[in-house]
mmCIF file of C-alpha atoms in Angstrom:
data_model
loop_
_atom_site.group_PDB
_atom_site.id
_atom_site.type_symbol
_atom_site.label_atom_id
_atom_site.label_comp_id
_atom_site.label_asym_id
_atom_site.label_seq_id
_atom_site.Cartn_x
_atom_site.Cartn_y
_atom_site.Cartn_z
ATOM 1 C CA GLU A 1 1.805 21.632 -71.290
ATOM 2 C CA VAL A 2 -1.012 24.115 -70.747
ATOM 3 C CA GLN A 3 -3.356 23.014 -67.981
ATOM 4 C CA LEU A 4 -6.472 24.672 -66.602
ATOM 5 C CA VAL A 5 -8.141 23.041 -63.620
ATOM 6 C CA GLU A 6 -11.434 24.383 -62.319
ATOM 7 C CA SER A 7 -12.789 23.805 -58.845
ATOM 8 C CA GLY A 8 -15.482 25.075 -56.536
ATOM 9 C CA GLY A 9 -18.613 23.795 -58.219
ATOM 10 C CA ALA A 10 -21.360 22.673 -55.865
ATOM 11 C CA LEU A 11 -25.075 22.480 -55.165
ATOM 12 C CA VAL A 12 -26.299 25.843 -53.888
ATOM 13 C CA GLN A 13 -29.710 27.250 -53.094
ATOM 14 C CA PRO A 14 -31.275 30.035 -55.155
ATOM 15 C CA GLY A 15 -30.025 33.377 -53.909
ATOM 16 C CA GLY A 16 -26.822 31.842 -52.632
ATOM 17 C CA SER A 17 -23.209 32.488 -53.505
ATOM 18 C CA LEU A 18 -20.336 30.427 -54.824
ATOM 19 C CA ARG A 19 -16.748 31.083 -55.831
ATOM 20 C CA LEU A 20 -15.160 29.163 -58.676
ATOM 21 C CA SER A 21 -11.422 28.908 -59.144
ATOM 22 C CA CYS A 22 -9.205 27.961 -62.039
ATOM 23 C CA ALA A 23 -5.589 26.955 -61.497
ATOM 24 C CA ALA A 24 -3.433 27.604 -64.533
ATOM 25 C CA SER A 25 -0.054 26.094 -65.388
ATOM 26 C CA GLY A 26 2.244 25.520 -68.319
ATOM 27 C CA PHE A 27 2.170 29.063 -69.718
ATOM 28 C CA SER A 28 2.827 32.663 -68.713
ATOM 29 C CA PHE A 29 -0.499 33.270 -67.018
ATOM 30 C CA ASN A 30 0.090 37.008 -66.596
ATOM 31 C CA SER A 31 0.373 37.456 -70.375
ATOM 32 C CA TYR A 32 -3.069 36.178 -71.319
ATOM 33 C CA TRP A 33 -6.667 37.285 -71.112
ATOM 34 C CA MET A 34 -8.795 34.631 -69.433
ATOM 35 C CA ASN A 35 -12.409 33.657 -69.881
ATOM 36 C CA TRP A 36 -15.336 31.813 -68.309
ATOM 37 C CA VAL A 37 -17.789 29.941 -70.531
ATOM 38 C CA ARG A 38 -20.737 27.923 -69.264
ATOM 39 C CA GLN A 39 -22.964 25.159 -70.563
ATOM 40 C CA ALA A 40 -26.349 24.353 -69.068
ATOM 41 C CA PRO A 41 -27.228 20.647 -68.987
ATOM 42 C CA GLY A 42 -28.005 19.442 -72.493
ATOM 43 C CA LYS A 43 -27.624 22.949 -73.925
ATOM 44 C CA GLY A 44 -25.111 24.948 -75.919
ATOM 45 C CA LEU A 45 -22.175 27.083 -74.891
ATOM 46 C CA GLU A 46 -22.546 30.576 -73.425
ATOM 47 C CA TRP A 47 -19.744 33.078 -72.885
ATOM 48 C CA VAL A 48 -19.905 34.503 -69.342
ATOM 49 C CA ALA A 49 -17.011 36.868 -68.686
ATOM 50 C CA ASN A 50 -13.404 37.652 -69.407
ATOM 51 C CA ILE A 51 -10.549 39.597 -67.855
ATOM 52 C CA LYS A 52 -7.458 41.249 -69.258
ATOM 53 C CA SER A 53 -3.998 39.912 -68.485
ATOM 54 C CA ASP A 54 -3.342 42.564 -65.825
ATOM 55 C CA GLY A 55 -6.904 42.565 -64.482
ATOM 56 C CA SER A 56 -7.563 46.117 -65.639
ATOM 57 C CA GLU A 57 -10.463 45.286 -67.967
ATOM 58 C CA LYS A 58 -13.411 42.978 -67.385
ATOM 59 C CA ASN A 59 -16.383 42.130 -69.567
ATOM 60 C CA TYR A 60 -19.601 40.275 -68.742
ATOM 61 C CA VAL A 61 -22.668 38.906 -70.479
ATOM 62 C CA ASP A 62 -25.715 40.970 -69.498
ATOM 63 C CA SER A 63 -27.399 38.124 -67.628
ATOM 64 C CA VAL A 64 -24.648 38.028 -64.978
ATOM 65 C CA LYS A 65 -23.734 41.718 -64.716
ATOM 66 C CA GLY A 66 -23.988 42.923 -61.140
ATOM 67 C CA ARG A 67 -24.091 39.368 -59.802
ATOM 68 C CA PHE A 68 -20.826 37.773 -60.981
ATOM 69 C CA THR A 69 -17.312 39.134 -60.571
ATOM 70 C CA ILE A 70 -14.306 37.809 -62.448
ATOM 71 C CA SER A 71 -10.869 38.297 -60.927
ATOM 72 C CA ARG A 72 -7.362 36.947 -61.131
ATOM 73 C CA ASP A 73 -4.246 36.576 -59.012
ATOM 74 C CA ASN A 74 -1.242 36.577 -61.312
ATOM 75 C CA ALA A 75 1.111 35.764 -58.457
ATOM 76 C CA LYS A 76 -0.798 32.516 -57.893
ATOM 77 C CA ASN A 77 -1.665 31.795 -61.545
ATOM 78 C CA SER A 78 -5.285 31.706 -60.557
ATOM 79 C CA LEU A 79 -8.574 32.868 -62.077
ATOM 80 C CA SER A 80 -11.780 33.222 -60.061
ATOM 81 C CA LEU A 81 -15.469 33.782 -60.598
ATOM 82 C CA GLN A 82 -17.465 35.049 -57.635
ATOM 83 C CA MET A 83 -21.121 34.273 -58.205
ATOM 84 C CA ASN A 84 -23.781 35.946 -56.055
ATOM 85 C CA SER A 85 -27.575 35.960 -56.139
ATOM 86 C CA LEU A 86 -27.531 32.664 -57.975
ATOM 87 C CA ARG A 87 -30.560 31.608 -59.980
ATOM 88 C CA ALA A 88 -31.763 28.278 -61.311
ATOM 89 C CA GLU A 89 -30.766 29.400 -64.803
ATOM 90 C CA ASP A 90 -27.131 29.686 -63.662
ATOM 91 C CA THR A 91 -27.018 25.898 -63.368
ATOM 92 C CA ALA A 92 -24.271 24.791 -65.737
ATOM 93 C CA VAL A 93 -20.810 23.401 -66.183
ATOM 94 C CA TYR A 94 -18.411 26.354 -65.985
ATOM 95 C CA TYR A 95 -15.274 26.225 -68.094
ATOM 96 C CA CYS A 96 -12.158 28.310 -67.638
ATOM 97 C CA THR A 97 -10.447 29.157 -70.928
ATOM 98 C CA ARG A 98 -7.338 30.965 -72.054
ATOM 99 C CA LEU A 99 -7.700 33.584 -74.785
ATOM 100 C CA LEU A 100 -5.342 34.239 -77.664
ATOM 101 C CA ASN A 101 -4.525 37.874 -78.429
ATOM 102 C CA ASN A 102 -7.421 38.111 -80.843
ATOM 103 C CA GLY A 103 -9.924 36.897 -78.274
ATOM 104 C CA TYR A 104 -10.125 33.284 -79.398
ATOM 105 C CA PRO A 105 -10.445 30.796 -76.515
ATOM 106 C CA ASP A 106 -7.815 28.147 -77.230
ATOM 107 C CA TYR A 107 -7.255 26.007 -74.130
ATOM 108 C CA TRP A 108 -10.178 24.866 -71.962
ATOM 109 C CA GLY A 109 -10.335 23.297 -68.537
ATOM 110 C CA GLN A 110 -12.413 20.207 -67.827
ATOM 111 C CA GLY A 111 -15.211 22.232 -66.216
ATOM 112 C CA THR A 112 -16.884 22.378 -62.823
ATOM 113 C CA LEU A 113 -20.605 21.839 -62.254
ATOM 114 C CA VAL A 114 -22.721 24.442 -60.500
ATOM 115 C CA THR A 115 -26.247 23.404 -59.575
ATOM 116 C CA VAL A 116 -28.674 26.004 -58.240
ATOM 117 C CA SER A 117 -31.637 24.301 -56.676
ATOM 118 C CA SER A 118 -33.622 24.204 -53.457
ATOM 119 C CA ASP B 1 -25.708 41.325 -79.724
ATOM 120 C CA ILE B 2 -24.482 39.421 -82.764
ATOM 121 C CA GLN B 3 -26.810 36.544 -83.562
ATOM 122 C CA MET B 4 -25.262 33.300 -84.729
ATOM 123 C CA THR B 5 -27.321 30.997 -86.915
ATOM 124 C CA GLN B 6 -25.688 27.606 -87.241
ATOM 125 C CA SER B 7 -27.036 24.946 -89.577
ATOM 126 C CA PRO B 8 -27.946 22.207 -89.703
ATOM 127 C CA SER B 9 -28.746 21.521 -86.059
ATOM 128 C CA SER B 10 -28.040 17.856 -86.662
ATOM 129 C CA LEU B 11 -26.910 15.612 -89.459
ATOM 130 C CA SER B 12 -26.077 12.024 -90.101
ATOM 131 C CA ALA B 13 -23.389 11.047 -92.580
ATOM 132 C CA SER B 14 -21.292 8.046 -93.560
ATOM 133 C CA VAL B 15 -17.608 7.451 -93.142
ATOM 134 C CA GLY B 16 -15.811 9.048 -96.053
ATOM 135 C CA ASP B 17 -18.505 11.639 -96.722
ATOM 136 C CA ARG B 18 -17.784 15.336 -97.105
ATOM 137 C CA VAL B 19 -19.642 17.306 -94.461
ATOM 138 C CA THR B 20 -20.282 21.044 -94.297
ATOM 139 C CA ILE B 21 -21.604 23.049 -91.374
ATOM 140 C CA THR B 22 -22.570 26.684 -91.835
ATOM 141 C CA CYS B 23 -22.581 29.600 -89.428
ATOM 142 C CA ARG B 24 -24.235 32.891 -90.379
ATOM 143 C CA THR B 25 -23.744 36.022 -88.320
ATOM 144 C CA SER B 26 -26.127 38.953 -88.025
ATOM 145 C CA GLN B 27 -23.350 41.400 -88.885
ATOM 146 C CA GLY B 28 -19.804 41.318 -90.171
ATOM 147 C CA ILE B 29 -17.178 39.999 -87.768
ATOM 148 C CA ARG B 30 -13.950 40.383 -89.773
ATOM 149 C CA ASN B 31 -12.176 37.068 -89.285
ATOM 150 C CA ASP B 32 -12.964 36.724 -85.575
ATOM 151 C CA LEU B 33 -14.611 33.341 -85.891
ATOM 152 C CA GLY B 34 -13.575 29.960 -84.579
ATOM 153 C CA TRP B 35 -14.859 26.382 -84.489
ATOM 154 C CA TYR B 36 -14.936 23.825 -81.680
ATOM 155 C CA GLN B 37 -15.661 20.141 -81.371
ATOM 156 C CA GLN B 38 -17.290 18.746 -78.256
ATOM 157 C CA LYS B 39 -17.796 15.110 -77.359
ATOM 158 C CA PRO B 40 -20.232 14.022 -74.630
ATOM 159 C CA GLY B 41 -18.982 14.751 -71.127
ATOM 160 C CA LYS B 42 -15.874 16.518 -72.399
ATOM 161 C CA ALA B 43 -14.748 20.124 -72.713
ATOM 162 C CA PRO B 44 -14.871 21.704 -76.154
ATOM 163 C CA LYS B 45 -11.742 21.197 -78.217
ATOM 164 C CA ARG B 46 -10.378 23.936 -80.441
ATOM 165 C CA LEU B 47 -10.351 23.168 -84.164
ATOM 166 C CA ILE B 48 -10.046 26.354 -86.194
ATOM 167 C CA PHE B 49 -9.380 30.010 -85.411
ATOM 168 C CA ALA B 50 -9.449 33.151 -87.552
ATOM 169 C CA VAL B 51 -11.956 31.508 -89.934
ATOM 170 C CA SER B 52 -9.507 29.159 -91.616
ATOM 171 C CA SER B 53 -6.412 28.564 -89.463
ATOM 172 C CA LEU B 54 -6.131 25.000 -88.285
ATOM 173 C CA GLN B 55 -5.076 24.502 -84.682
ATOM 174 C CA SER B 56 -1.937 22.459 -84.176
ATOM 175 C CA GLY B 57 -2.680 18.761 -83.995
ATOM 176 C CA VAL B 58 -6.059 18.954 -85.723
ATOM 177 C CA PRO B 59 -6.352 16.591 -88.709
ATOM 178 C CA SER B 60 -6.109 18.237 -92.103
ATOM 179 C CA ARG B 61 -9.501 16.872 -93.124
ATOM 180 C CA PHE B 62 -10.950 19.774 -91.125
ATOM 181 C CA SER B 63 -11.017 23.160 -92.825
ATOM 182 C CA GLY B 64 -12.748 26.487 -92.409
ATOM 183 C CA SER B 65 -13.704 29.163 -94.860
ATOM 184 C CA GLY B 66 -15.931 32.151 -95.325
ATOM 185 C CA SER B 67 -16.096 35.883 -95.030
ATOM 186 C CA GLY B 68 -18.470 38.668 -94.157
ATOM 187 C CA THR B 69 -21.414 36.995 -92.474
ATOM 188 C CA GLU B 70 -21.205 33.411 -93.752
ATOM 189 C CA PHE B 71 -18.686 30.855 -92.593
ATOM 190 C CA THR B 72 -18.290 27.121 -93.032
ATOM 191 C CA LEU B 73 -16.585 24.202 -91.369
ATOM 192 C CA THR B 74 -15.854 21.333 -93.730
ATOM 193 C CA ILE B 75 -14.783 17.802 -92.954
ATOM 194 C CA SER B 76 -13.436 16.437 -96.208
ATOM 195 C CA SER B 77 -13.627 12.720 -95.420
ATOM 196 C CA LEU B 78 -15.640 11.867 -92.337
ATOM 197 C CA GLN B 79 -14.090 9.496 -89.805
ATOM 198 C CA PRO B 80 -15.828 7.605 -86.983
ATOM 199 C CA GLU B 81 -14.063 9.720 -84.355
ATOM 200 C CA ASP B 82 -15.627 12.885 -85.806
ATOM 201 C CA SER B 83 -18.949 12.057 -84.191
ATOM 202 C CA ALA B 84 -19.481 15.076 -81.928
ATOM 203 C CA THR B 85 -21.245 18.396 -81.589
ATOM 204 C CA TYR B 86 -19.635 21.332 -83.381
ATOM 205 C CA TYR B 87 -19.932 24.997 -82.381
ATOM 206 C CA CYS B 88 -18.938 28.247 -84.037
ATOM 207 C CA LEU B 89 -17.972 31.291 -81.980
ATOM 208 C CA GLN B 90 -17.680 34.973 -82.816
ATOM 209 C CA HIS B 91 -15.214 36.926 -80.671
ATOM 210 C CA TYR B 92 -15.433 40.160 -82.649
ATOM 211 C CA THR B 93 -17.533 42.023 -80.130
ATOM 212 C CA TYR B 94 -19.087 41.573 -76.711
ATOM 213 C CA PRO B 95 -20.921 39.561 -75.775
ATOM 214 C CA TYR B 96 -19.069 36.753 -77.504
ATOM 215 C CA THR B 97 -21.695 34.443 -78.955
ATOM 216 C CA PHE B 98 -21.746 30.805 -79.980
ATOM 217 C CA GLY B 99 -23.810 29.070 -82.598
ATOM 218 C CA GLN B 100 -26.472 26.684 -81.350
ATOM 219 C CA GLY B 101 -24.387 23.643 -82.233
ATOM 220 C CA THR B 102 -24.515 20.921 -84.869
ATOM 221 C CA LYS B 103 -24.746 17.333 -83.695
ATOM 222 C CA LEU B 104 -22.935 15.107 -86.175
ATOM 223 C CA GLU B 105 -23.679 11.397 -86.140
ATOM 224 C CA ILE B 106 -22.011 8.656 -88.127
ATOM 225 C CA LYS B 107 -24.371 6.333 -90.005
#
């Protein structure tokens, strides 16, 4: 059974940093692109970033470029999102997702809440 | 960026009704479009990928269609458990973009 479990969400002050993690199991993690999607409270879904199966390619939405870094550790079946210079508008539930070969996010984790507030 | 225009933003329908949700894209996206269902407090659940392919385990009353820049999600006979918010997603080009969502309520 495919499982994605996010962790690391917290309350952080504007300008602060946070690192999210996603523990993957039940599939060959090193064969799949992985994704982060976020959802601000009461709002819709927003794609944040993704990373190729071997980590060699990364893509980001413009609003997080230069502030967020996606990475993965295939030996530990783990995906991460390092978030720096956090802003109030980064407040959201962050979901880790697996991508099919065509880029479609199929499996989603349960999400972890990041709150940026003073 | 590809703009996604999803409509309606909300609708109310009765059990047994046929419901259609539309997603229009600002440019062609081949068949790189999927649909998700999200219930309050839960992660989105995959429904349909590649415009019309039903994910395993999804009831057959759900279907997807479309081409070019107009795509639809249809629920052929609405059930009480279909009350949720539905989102379309294009993954043809970066940044991936979602529709604004359609909140479906059961009368």
